[in-house]
Short mmCIF file of C-alpha atoms and ligand atoms in Angstrom, two decimals:
data_model
loop_
_atom_site.label_atom_id
_atom_site.label_comp_id
_atom_site.label_asym_id
_atom_site.label_seq_id
_atom_site.Cartn_x
_atom_site.Cartn_y
_atom_site.Cartn_z
CA MET L 133 0.00 0.01 0.00
CA GLN L 134 1.32 3.40 -0.95
CA ALA L 135 1.66 6.04 1.78
CA GLU L 136 -0.82 8.83 1.40
CA HIS L 137 0.71 12.19 0.54
CA ILE L 138 -1.07 15.11 2.09
CA SER L 139 -0.02 18.44 0.73
CA ALA L 140 -1.86 20.71 3.17
CA LYS L 141 0.56 21.17 6.08
CA VAL L 142 -1.71 23.19 8.29
CA GLY L 143 -5.42 22.65 8.96
CA PRO L 144 -8.10 25.23 9.67
CA GLN L 145 -7.23 25.48 13.39
CA GLY L 146 -3.55 25.88 12.68
CA ILE L 147 -2.98 22.26 13.52
CA ALA L 148 -0.49 20.47 11.25
CA SER L 149 -1.78 17.68 9.11
CA PRO L 150 -0.29 14.22 9.36
CA MET L 151 1.81 13.49 6.28
CA ALA L 152 4.40 11.22 4.72
CA LEU L 153 7.77 12.37 3.50
CA GLU L 154 9.79 10.20 1.23
CA VAL L 155 13.54 9.76 0.92
CA ASP L 156 14.82 9.37 -2.60
CA ARG L 157 16.93 6.23 -2.19
CA SER L 158 19.22 7.12 -5.10
CA THR L 159 20.17 10.58 -3.84
CA GLY L 160 19.27 10.59 -0.13
CA ARG L 161 17.27 13.77 -0.68
CA LEU L 162 14.03 14.31 1.23
CA ASN L 163 11.08 14.94 -1.04
CA GLY L 164 8.76 17.49 0.56
CA ALA L 165 11.49 19.13 2.64
CA SER L 166 10.80 22.69 3.70
CA ARG L 167 14.44 23.74 3.95
CA HIS L 168 17.63 22.94 2.12
CA TYR L 169 21.21 23.49 3.26
CA GLU L 170 24.43 22.55 1.53
CA LYS L 171 28.16 22.91 1.94
CA HIS L 172 30.74 22.65 -0.79
CA VAL L 173 34.27 21.40 -0.19
CA GLN L 174 35.71 24.92 -0.49
CA ASP L 175 33.37 26.09 2.30
CA LEU L 176 35.17 23.89 4.80
CA ALA L 177 38.44 25.81 5.18
CA GLY L 178 39.93 25.20 8.61
CA LEU L 179 38.03 21.98 9.18
CA TYR L 180 40.79 19.53 8.29
CA PHE L 181 44.10 19.28 10.06
CA ASP L 182 46.25 19.00 6.91
CA GLU L 183 45.77 22.48 5.37
CA VAL L 184 48.19 21.77 2.50
CA ALA L 185 46.24 18.67 1.54
CA PHE L 186 42.99 20.63 1.86
CA ALA L 187 44.26 23.36 -0.49
CA ALA L 188 45.33 20.71 -3.04
CA HIS L 189 41.97 18.93 -2.65
CA CYS L 190 40.13 22.22 -3.30
CA GLU L 191 41.95 22.72 -6.59
CA THR L 192 40.23 19.67 -8.04
CA HIS L 193 37.17 19.23 -5.80
CA GLY L 194 36.48 22.66 -4.37
CA ASP L 195 33.13 23.00 -6.12
CA ASP L 196 31.98 19.51 -5.17
CA LEU L 197 29.18 19.06 -2.67
CA ALA L 198 30.54 18.10 0.73
CA TYR L 199 27.15 17.59 2.38
CA VAL L 200 23.51 18.34 1.80
CA VAL L 201 20.84 18.65 4.46
CA ASP L 202 17.09 18.66 3.77
CA ASP L 203 14.78 19.15 6.68
CA PHE L 204 11.11 19.49 7.41
CA ARG L 205 9.12 21.28 10.05
CA ALA L 206 5.34 21.45 9.60
CA ASN L 207 5.03 24.94 11.05
CA GLU L 208 6.49 27.25 13.70
CA ASP L 209 4.51 25.63 16.49
CA GLU L 210 5.79 22.14 15.82
CA GLY L 211 8.55 21.03 18.12
CA LEU L 212 10.25 18.47 15.90
CA VAL L 213 12.63 18.85 12.94
CA VAL L 214 13.15 15.79 10.75
CA GLY L 215 15.33 15.49 7.69
CA THR L 216 18.10 13.81 5.80
CA SER L 217 21.82 14.40 5.62
CA VAL L 218 23.93 13.25 2.66
CA LEU L 219 27.66 13.33 3.31
CA SER L 220 29.94 12.76 0.31
CA PRO L 221 32.86 10.34 0.62
CA GLY L 222 36.47 11.48 0.46
CA VAL L 223 39.76 11.87 2.29
CA VAL L 224 41.73 15.07 2.96
CA GLY L 225 45.28 14.18 3.96
CA ARG L 226 44.44 11.13 6.08
CA GLU L 227 41.14 12.46 7.44
CA TYR L 228 37.84 11.17 6.22
CA ALA L 229 35.16 13.55 4.98
CA MET L 230 33.10 14.99 7.82
CA THR L 231 30.60 17.60 8.90
CA ARG L 232 31.70 20.60 10.96
CA GLY L 233 30.11 19.28 14.12
CA HIS L 234 28.16 21.20 16.74
CA LEU L 235 26.70 21.29 20.19
CA HIS L 236 23.05 22.20 20.49
CA GLU L 237 22.54 25.78 21.69
CA HIS L 238 19.99 24.25 24.03
CA ALA L 239 22.63 21.79 25.08
CA ALA L 240 20.23 19.38 26.79
CA ALA L 241 18.42 18.66 23.52
CA PRO L 242 19.13 15.13 22.17
CA GLU L 243 19.12 13.98 18.54
CA MET L 244 18.50 10.76 16.67
CA TYR L 245 20.27 9.52 13.54
CA HIS L 246 19.07 6.60 11.44
CA CYS L 247 21.62 5.50 8.83
CA LEU L 248 19.91 4.57 5.54
CA SER L 249 23.02 3.79 3.54
CA GLY L 250 26.79 4.08 3.57
CA HIS L 251 29.36 3.55 6.30
CA GLY L 252 30.08 6.25 8.82
CA VAL L 253 30.89 7.09 12.36
CA VAL L 254 29.33 9.60 14.71
CA VAL L 255 31.97 11.22 16.87
CA MET L 256 30.58 12.60 20.12
CA GLU L 257 32.54 14.63 22.65
CA SER L 258 31.50 16.07 25.95
CA LEU L 259 32.53 19.59 26.91
CA GLY L 260 34.94 17.96 29.36
CA GLY L 261 36.68 16.15 26.51
CA GLU L 262 35.25 12.62 26.92
CA LEU L 263 34.99 10.99 23.49
CA ARG L 264 32.58 8.36 22.19
CA VAL L 265 32.44 7.00 18.66
CA VAL L 266 29.55 5.00 17.25
CA GLU L 267 29.80 3.25 13.89
CA MET L 268 26.88 3.54 11.50
CA ARG L 269 25.80 1.27 8.73
CA ASP L 270 22.53 0.71 6.90
CA GLY L 271 19.87 0.40 9.63
CA THR L 272 21.87 1.74 12.60
CA VAL L 273 20.00 4.09 14.90
CA VAL L 274 22.18 6.37 16.98
CA TYR L 275 20.90 8.18 20.05
CA ILE L 276 22.87 11.34 20.73
CA PRO L 277 22.10 12.50 24.27
CA GLY L 278 22.02 16.14 25.19
CA HIS L 279 25.31 17.85 26.12
CA TRP L 280 27.37 15.91 23.52
CA ILE L 281 29.03 17.67 20.60
CA HIS L 282 28.40 15.55 17.52
CA ARG L 283 29.92 15.19 14.08
CA SER L 284 29.35 12.68 11.28
CA VAL L 285 32.28 11.19 9.38
CA ASN L 286 32.01 9.21 6.16
CA VAL L 287 34.50 6.34 6.40
CA GLY L 288 33.15 4.49 3.36
CA GLY L 289 33.37 4.90 -0.38
CA ASP L 290 29.73 5.84 -0.96
CA MET L 291 27.40 8.59 0.13
CA LEU L 292 26.53 8.40 3.84
CA VAL L 293 22.77 8.95 4.09
CA THR L 294 21.12 9.48 7.46
CA VAL L 295 17.70 10.51 8.66
CA PHE L 296 17.76 12.75 11.74
CA ALA L 297 15.24 14.12 14.20
CA TYR L 298 15.72 16.76 16.90
CA SER L 299 13.81 19.36 18.81
CA SER L 300 13.14 22.58 16.89
CA ALA L 301 14.30 24.44 20.02
CA ALA L 302 17.76 22.77 19.89
CA GLY L 303 19.71 25.22 17.73
CA GLN L 304 23.31 24.62 16.62
CA ASP L 305 26.47 26.03 18.18
CA TYR L 306 29.44 25.52 15.80
CA GLY L 307 31.74 27.86 17.67
CA VAL L 308 32.31 25.37 20.47
CA VAL L 309 34.09 23.15 17.92
CA GLU L 310 35.93 25.96 16.14
CA ARG L 311 37.31 27.44 19.36
CA ALA L 312 38.71 24.06 20.37
CA ARG L 313 40.15 23.70 16.83
CA GLY L 314 38.11 20.60 16.26
CA LEU L 315 37.46 17.57 18.38
CA SER L 316 40.15 15.85 20.45
CA ARG L 317 40.59 12.98 18.00
CA LEU L 318 40.72 12.78 14.20
CA VAL L 319 39.10 9.98 12.22
CA VAL L 320 41.78 8.91 9.73
CA ARG L 321 42.30 6.26 7.11
CA ASP L 322 44.07 3.17 8.33
CA GLY L 323 44.62 0.73 5.48
CA GLU L 324 41.11 -0.04 4.24
CA GLY L 325 39.53 1.00 7.49
CA TRP L 326 39.62 3.85 9.96
CA THR L 327 41.18 4.68 13.28
CA LEU L 328 41.37 7.55 15.73
CA VAL L 329 44.47 9.68 16.29
CA ASP L 330 45.05 12.66 18.53
CA ASN L 331 44.25 16.06 17.06
CA PRO L 332 47.49 18.04 17.49
CA ARG L 333 45.63 21.36 17.22
CA TYR L 334 43.06 20.58 19.90
CA VAL L 335 42.62 23.15 22.65
CA ALA L 336 40.83 21.56 25.60
CA ARG L 337 37.84 23.56 26.77
CA ASP L 338 37.80 25.08 30.23
CA VAL L 339 34.49 23.61 31.34
CA ALA L 340 34.50 25.76 34.47
CA SER L 341 34.34 28.97 32.46
FE1 LIG M 537 22.59 18.26 16.11
#
């Protein structure tokens, strides 16, 4: 049975209508999304440790899409944002392609990822520097509790496609990652797989301040 598609997002009393959104399995894009966000490789200056390798990578791949996010929120009163993230594969120096990473502005807000395809890891770091890494493959559901910085890394050769859901009040704070010059560990290529190494640039946060 086909899911019913309801185009009207808001009913007469301002109440959102139930509806189905569909992920295009070939692209990972969310049909019916209300917002679209994308980053190209050249937008990610400062993200990777090996700046020489990044500059060289930009010469040939600078205009390539690094990641695309489609999300949906029925209206301003709805408390949930759902969407898809498509992270392109690649390596810069030894580091695998990744998102910038963020803490929620409302730090207690959790998030859910459901991997639809590809092979990735979610790197999570507390403000105190504790690190957790969860591997994602087709079907993996990752629960990201509040107060954990989170970043997705594509450690496979294909697009990493994930569905996410989080509170519309969460917000994103990217500065907490930038000020620390990344996360404490880098996800790098190790033969055909991946491993973690220390991030030499990392500046530990003063959690008391
Ligand atoms: Fe998030």
